Amino acid sequence: MKRPESYQFQTKLDARGDLSFLEELKDVPFEIKRIYWITGIPEQQVRGGHAHKTDEQVIICLKGQAQVILDNKEGEVFECKLDSANQGLYIPPMWWGKMVFSHEALLLGLSSEEFSEQDYIRKRDEF
Ligand code: TYD
């Protein structure tokens, strides 16, 4: 079973700002088929509460903070705080994810699959 992993992306720092970057199949372990982002997040907002059957993702908290808790069917738990724009979290298939965000956090998600509701497991007892 693939395991969650925290990534540190390369960043070019100078007086004009911090430029971070990633490339598919080099810095993330899949071809990126889909990108999504979440804005307007209220303080302490909880999102997630599902797993994916095949979709692999990398999430990046571009602004603010996200506390992420992942667990799998074997009862293994992976917990991680995303609070830097050059940090990413790899979420493999079949890991249940829950995220708690800070006010106005900005989340960017990279996905290995096109969107499909059929790929979601949303009921914990079906996990
Ligand atoms: P969902 O993945 O459940 O959000 P979260 O895990 O952050 O709570 O997605 C919320 C809604 O948006 C749901 O109806 C599916 C839809 N959606 C898309 O249509 N395309 C996408 O790429 C994503 C990520 C979600």
PDB file of C-alpha atoms and ligand atoms in Angstrom:
ATOM      1  CA  MET A   1       0.000   0.000   0.000  1.00  0.00           C
ATOM      2  CA  LYS A   2       1.269   3.467  -0.921  1.00  0.00           C
ATOM      3  CA  ARG A   3       1.959   5.728   2.035  1.00  0.00           C
ATOM      4  CA  PRO A   4       1.355   9.426   2.678  1.00  0.00           C
ATOM      5  CA  GLU A   5       4.434  11.561   2.334  1.00  0.00           C
ATOM      6  CA  SER A   6       5.301  15.137   3.097  1.00  0.00           C
ATOM      7  CA  TYR A   7       7.181  16.990   0.360  1.00  0.00           C
ATOM      8  CA  GLN A   8       9.338  20.087   0.434  1.00  0.00           C
ATOM      9  CA  PHE A   9       9.290  21.725  -2.999  1.00  0.00           C
ATOM     10  CA  GLN A  10      12.176  23.730  -4.359  1.00  0.00           C
ATOM     11  CA  THR A  11      11.909  27.454  -3.738  1.00  0.00           C
ATOM     12  CA  LYS A  12      13.819  30.404  -5.147  1.00  0.00           C
ATOM     13  CA  LEU A  13      13.910  33.081  -2.498  1.00  0.00           C
ATOM     14  CA  ASP A  14      14.809  36.669  -3.204  1.00  0.00           C
ATOM     15  CA  ALA A  15      13.721  40.156  -2.246  1.00  0.00           C
ATOM     16  CA  ARG A  16      10.887  40.006  -4.827  1.00  0.00           C
ATOM     17  CA  GLY A  17       9.193  37.017  -3.221  1.00  0.00           C
ATOM     18  CA  ASP A  18       9.369  33.246  -2.915  1.00  0.00           C
ATOM     19  CA  LEU A  19       8.900  31.195  -6.070  1.00  0.00           C
ATOM     20  CA  SER A  20       8.174  27.496  -5.577  1.00  0.00           C
ATOM     21  CA  PHE A  21       7.653  24.930  -8.302  1.00  0.00           C
ATOM     22  CA  LEU A  22       6.999  21.294  -9.040  1.00  0.00           C
ATOM     23  CA  GLU A  23       6.967  19.019 -12.059  1.00  0.00           C
ATOM     24  CA  GLU A  24       4.787  15.966 -12.626  1.00  0.00           C
ATOM     25  CA  LEU A  25       6.515  12.599 -12.297  1.00  0.00           C
ATOM     26  CA  LYS A  26       9.550  14.286 -10.748  1.00  0.00           C
ATOM     27  CA  ASP A  27       8.297  16.190  -7.717  1.00  0.00           C
ATOM     28  CA  VAL A  28       4.869  14.500  -7.550  1.00  0.00           C
ATOM     29  CA  PRO A  29       4.597  10.775  -8.306  1.00  0.00           C
ATOM     30  CA  PHE A  30       1.880  10.937 -10.976  1.00  0.00           C
ATOM     31  CA  GLU A  31       0.756  12.736 -14.128  1.00  0.00           C
ATOM     32  CA  ILE A  32      -1.462  15.645 -13.130  1.00  0.00           C
ATOM     33  CA  LYS A  33      -4.889  15.354 -14.766  1.00  0.00           C
ATOM     34  CA  ARG A  34      -6.746  17.845 -12.603  1.00  0.00           C
ATOM     35  CA  ILE A  35      -6.092  20.878 -10.440  1.00  0.00           C
ATOM     36  CA  TYR A  36      -8.546  22.294  -7.930  1.00  0.00           C
ATOM     37  CA  TRP A  37      -8.372  25.028  -5.332  1.00  0.00           C
ATOM     38  CA  ILE A  38     -10.408  26.079  -2.342  1.00  0.00           C
ATOM     39  CA  THR A  39     -10.799  29.711  -1.268  1.00  0.00           C
ATOM     40  CA  GLY A  40     -13.026  31.557   1.214  1.00  0.00           C
ATOM     41  CA  ILE A  41     -12.487  29.027   3.979  1.00  0.00           C
ATOM     42  CA  PRO A  42     -13.913  30.026   7.394  1.00  0.00           C
ATOM     43  CA  GLU A  43     -11.849  29.634  10.595  1.00  0.00           C
ATOM     44  CA  GLN A  44     -11.609  26.050  11.900  1.00  0.00           C
ATOM     45  CA  GLN A  45     -13.480  24.726   8.874  1.00  0.00           C
ATOM     46  CA  VAL A  46     -13.427  20.946   8.547  1.00  0.00           C
ATOM     47  CA  ARG A  47     -13.359  19.437   5.043  1.00  0.00           C
ATOM     48  CA  GLY A  48     -12.702  16.028   3.569  1.00  0.00           C
ATOM     49  CA  GLY A  49     -14.252  13.067   5.272  1.00  0.00           C
ATOM     50  CA  HIS A  50     -13.696  10.664   2.416  1.00  0.00           C
ATOM     51  CA  ALA A  51     -11.187   8.414   0.682  1.00  0.00           C
ATOM     52  CA  HIS A  52     -10.486   7.841  -3.004  1.00  0.00           C
ATOM     53  CA  LYS A  53     -10.394   4.423  -4.637  1.00  0.00           C
ATOM     54  CA  THR A  54      -7.794   5.252  -7.289  1.00  0.00           C
ATOM     55  CA  ASP A  55      -7.191   8.997  -7.284  1.00  0.00           C
ATOM     56  CA  GLU A  56      -3.843  10.112  -5.898  1.00  0.00           C
ATOM     57  CA  GLN A  57      -3.442  13.689  -4.768  1.00  0.00           C
ATOM     58  CA  VAL A  58      -0.926  16.204  -3.597  1.00  0.00           C
ATOM     59  CA  ILE A  59      -2.308  19.078  -1.573  1.00  0.00           C
ATOM     60  CA  ILE A  60      -0.514  22.362  -0.928  1.00  0.00           C
ATOM     61  CA  CYS A  61      -1.683  25.000   1.530  1.00  0.00           C
ATOM     62  CA  LEU A  62      -0.640  28.188  -0.274  1.00  0.00           C
ATOM     63  CA  LYS A  63      -1.883  30.470   2.518  1.00  0.00           C
ATOM     64  CA  GLY A  64      -2.821  29.870   6.154  1.00  0.00           C
ATOM     65  CA  GLN A  65      -2.750  26.444   7.727  1.00  0.00           C
ATOM     66  CA  ALA A  66      -4.289  23.031   7.312  1.00  0.00           C
ATOM     67  CA  GLN A  67      -4.121  20.293   9.912  1.00  0.00           C
ATOM     68  CA  VAL A  68      -4.496  17.020   8.027  1.00  0.00           C
ATOM     69  CA  ILE A  69      -5.293  13.627   9.503  1.00  0.00           C
ATOM     70  CA  LEU A  70      -5.113  10.574   7.250  1.00  0.00           C
ATOM     71  CA  ASP A  71      -5.832   7.008   8.226  1.00  0.00           C
ATOM     72  CA  ASN A  72      -6.126   3.689   6.443  1.00  0.00           C
ATOM     73  CA  LYS A  73      -8.060   0.452   6.895  1.00  0.00           C
ATOM     74  CA  GLU A  74      -5.210  -1.074   8.884  1.00  0.00           C
ATOM     75  CA  GLY A  75      -5.636   1.660  11.481  1.00  0.00           C
ATOM     76  CA  GLU A  76      -2.423   3.488  10.595  1.00  0.00           C
ATOM     77  CA  VAL A  77      -2.605   7.238  11.137  1.00  0.00           C
ATOM     78  CA  PHE A  78      -0.598   9.973   9.421  1.00  0.00           C
ATOM     79  CA  GLU A  79      -0.965  13.467  10.790  1.00  0.00           C
ATOM     80  CA  CYS A  80       0.581  16.556   9.235  1.00  0.00           C
ATOM     81  CA  LYS A  81       0.376  20.331   9.492  1.00  0.00           C
ATOM     82  CA  LEU A  82       0.619  22.251   6.218  1.00  0.00           C
ATOM     83  CA  ASP A  83       1.634  25.844   6.892  1.00  0.00           C
ATOM     84  CA  SER A  84       4.105  26.701   4.177  1.00  0.00           C
ATOM     85  CA  ALA A  85       3.550  27.262   0.458  1.00  0.00           C
ATOM     86  CA  ASN A  86       6.521  25.097  -0.483  1.00  0.00           C
ATOM     87  CA  GLN A  87       5.214  22.105   1.440  1.00  0.00           C
ATOM     88  CA  GLY A  88       3.024  19.396  -0.091  1.00  0.00           C
ATOM     89  CA  LEU A  89       1.290  16.311   1.189  1.00  0.00           C
ATOM     90  CA  TYR A  90       0.938  13.213  -0.958  1.00  0.00           C
ATOM     91  CA  ILE A  91      -2.350  11.412  -0.287  1.00  0.00           C
ATOM     92  CA  PRO A  92      -2.428   7.903  -1.757  1.00  0.00           C
ATOM     93  CA  PRO A  93      -5.620   6.061  -2.683  1.00  0.00           C
ATOM     94  CA  MET A  94      -7.491   4.382   0.156  1.00  0.00           C
ATOM     95  CA  TRP A  95      -6.412   6.798   2.852  1.00  0.00           C
ATOM     96  CA  TRP A  96      -9.304   8.566   4.574  1.00  0.00           C
ATOM     97  CA  GLY A  97      -8.620  12.290   4.839  1.00  0.00           C
ATOM     98  CA  LYS A  98      -9.876  14.992   7.143  1.00  0.00           C
ATOM     99  CA  MET A  99      -8.614  18.578   7.142  1.00  0.00           C
ATOM    100  CA  VAL A 100      -9.102  21.475   9.535  1.00  0.00           C
ATOM    101  CA  PHE A 101      -8.297  24.896   8.080  1.00  0.00           C
ATOM    102  CA  SER A 102      -7.418  28.306   9.416  1.00  0.00           C
ATOM    103  CA  HIS A 103      -9.376  31.401   8.338  1.00  0.00           C
ATOM    104  CA  GLU A 104      -8.913  32.233   4.633  1.00  0.00           C
ATOM    105  CA  ALA A 105      -6.547  29.335   4.072  1.00  0.00           C
ATOM    106  CA  LEU A 106      -5.918  28.695   0.387  1.00  0.00           C
ATOM    107  CA  LEU A 107      -5.689  25.065  -0.671  1.00  0.00           C
ATOM    108  CA  LEU A 108      -4.354  23.829  -3.992  1.00  0.00           C
ATOM    109  CA  GLY A 109      -4.963  20.198  -4.957  1.00  0.00           C
ATOM    110  CA  LEU A 110      -3.303  18.187  -7.723  1.00  0.00           C
ATOM    111  CA  SER A 111      -5.009  14.998  -8.816  1.00  0.00           C
ATOM    112  CA  SER A 112      -3.944  11.984 -10.818  1.00  0.00           C
ATOM    113  CA  GLU A 113      -7.474  11.437 -12.187  1.00  0.00           C
ATOM    114  CA  GLU A 114     -10.258  13.382 -13.802  1.00  0.00           C
ATOM    115  CA  PHE A 115     -13.130  14.070 -11.428  1.00  0.00           C
ATOM    116  CA  SER A 116     -15.396  11.126 -10.746  1.00  0.00           C
ATOM    117  CA  GLU A 117     -17.856  10.873  -7.880  1.00  0.00           C
ATOM    118  CA  GLN A 118     -17.589   7.068  -8.303  1.00  0.00           C
ATOM    119  CA  ASP A 119     -13.994   7.264  -7.118  1.00  0.00           C
ATOM    120  CA  TYR A 120     -15.071   8.595  -3.701  1.00  0.00           C
ATOM    121  CA  ILE A 121     -15.782   6.531  -0.605  1.00  0.00           C
ATOM    122  CA  ARG A 122     -17.827   8.924   1.489  1.00  0.00           C
ATOM    123  CA  LYS A 123     -19.333   6.510   4.011  1.00  0.00           C
ATOM    124  CA  ARG A 124     -16.936   5.496   6.730  1.00  0.00           C
ATOM    125  CA  ASP A 125     -18.593   2.070   7.086  1.00  0.00           C
ATOM    126  CA  GLU A 126     -17.889   1.404   3.377  1.00  0.00           C
ATOM    127  CA  PHE A 127     -14.217   2.215   3.849  1.00  0.00           C
TER     128      PHE A 127
HETATM  129  P1  TYD B   1     -15.161  17.337  -2.084  1.00  0.00           P
HETATM  130  O1  TYD B   1     -14.007  16.599  -2.701  1.00  0.00           O
HETATM  131  O2  TYD B   1     -16.183  16.510  -1.360  1.00  0.00           O
HETATM  132  O3  TYD B   1     -14.597  18.478  -1.096  1.00  0.00           O
HETATM  133  P2  TYD B   1     -13.802  18.374   0.298  1.00  0.00           P
HETATM  134  O4  TYD B   1     -13.164  17.035   0.364  1.00  0.00           O
HETATM  135  O5  TYD B   1     -12.809  19.460   0.238  1.00  0.00           O
HETATM  136  O6  TYD B   1     -14.753  18.582   1.399  1.00  0.00           O
HETATM  137  O7  TYD B   1     -15.835  18.211  -3.210  1.00  0.00           O
HETATM  138  C1  TYD B   1     -16.913  19.080  -2.947  1.00  0.00           C
HETATM  139  C2  TYD B   1     -17.825  19.103  -4.164  1.00  0.00           C
HETATM  140  O8  TYD B   1     -17.106  19.560  -5.300  1.00  0.00           O
HETATM  141  C3  TYD B   1     -18.380  17.738  -4.515  1.00  0.00           C
HETATM  142  O9  TYD B   1     -19.730  17.907  -4.946  1.00  0.00           O
HETATM  143  C4  TYD B   1     -17.535  17.290  -5.696  1.00  0.00           C
HETATM  144  C5  TYD B   1     -17.164  18.610  -6.356  1.00  0.00           C
HETATM  145  N1  TYD B   1     -15.852  18.549  -7.026  1.00  0.00           N
HETATM  146  C6  TYD B   1     -15.796  18.549  -8.414  1.00  0.00           C
HETATM  147  O10 TYD B   1     -16.832  18.594  -9.112  1.00  0.00           O
HETATM  148  N2  TYD B   1     -14.572  18.503  -9.025  1.00  0.00           N
HETATM  149  C7  TYD B   1     -13.413  18.453  -8.332  1.00  0.00           C
HETATM  150  O11 TYD B   1     -12.305  18.408  -8.924  1.00  0.00           O
HETATM  151  C8  TYD B   1     -13.476  18.428  -6.887  1.00  0.00           C
HETATM  152  C9  TYD B   1     -12.222  18.351  -6.056  1.00  0.00           C
HETATM  153  C10 TYD B   1     -14.721  18.485  -6.286  1.00  0.00           C
END
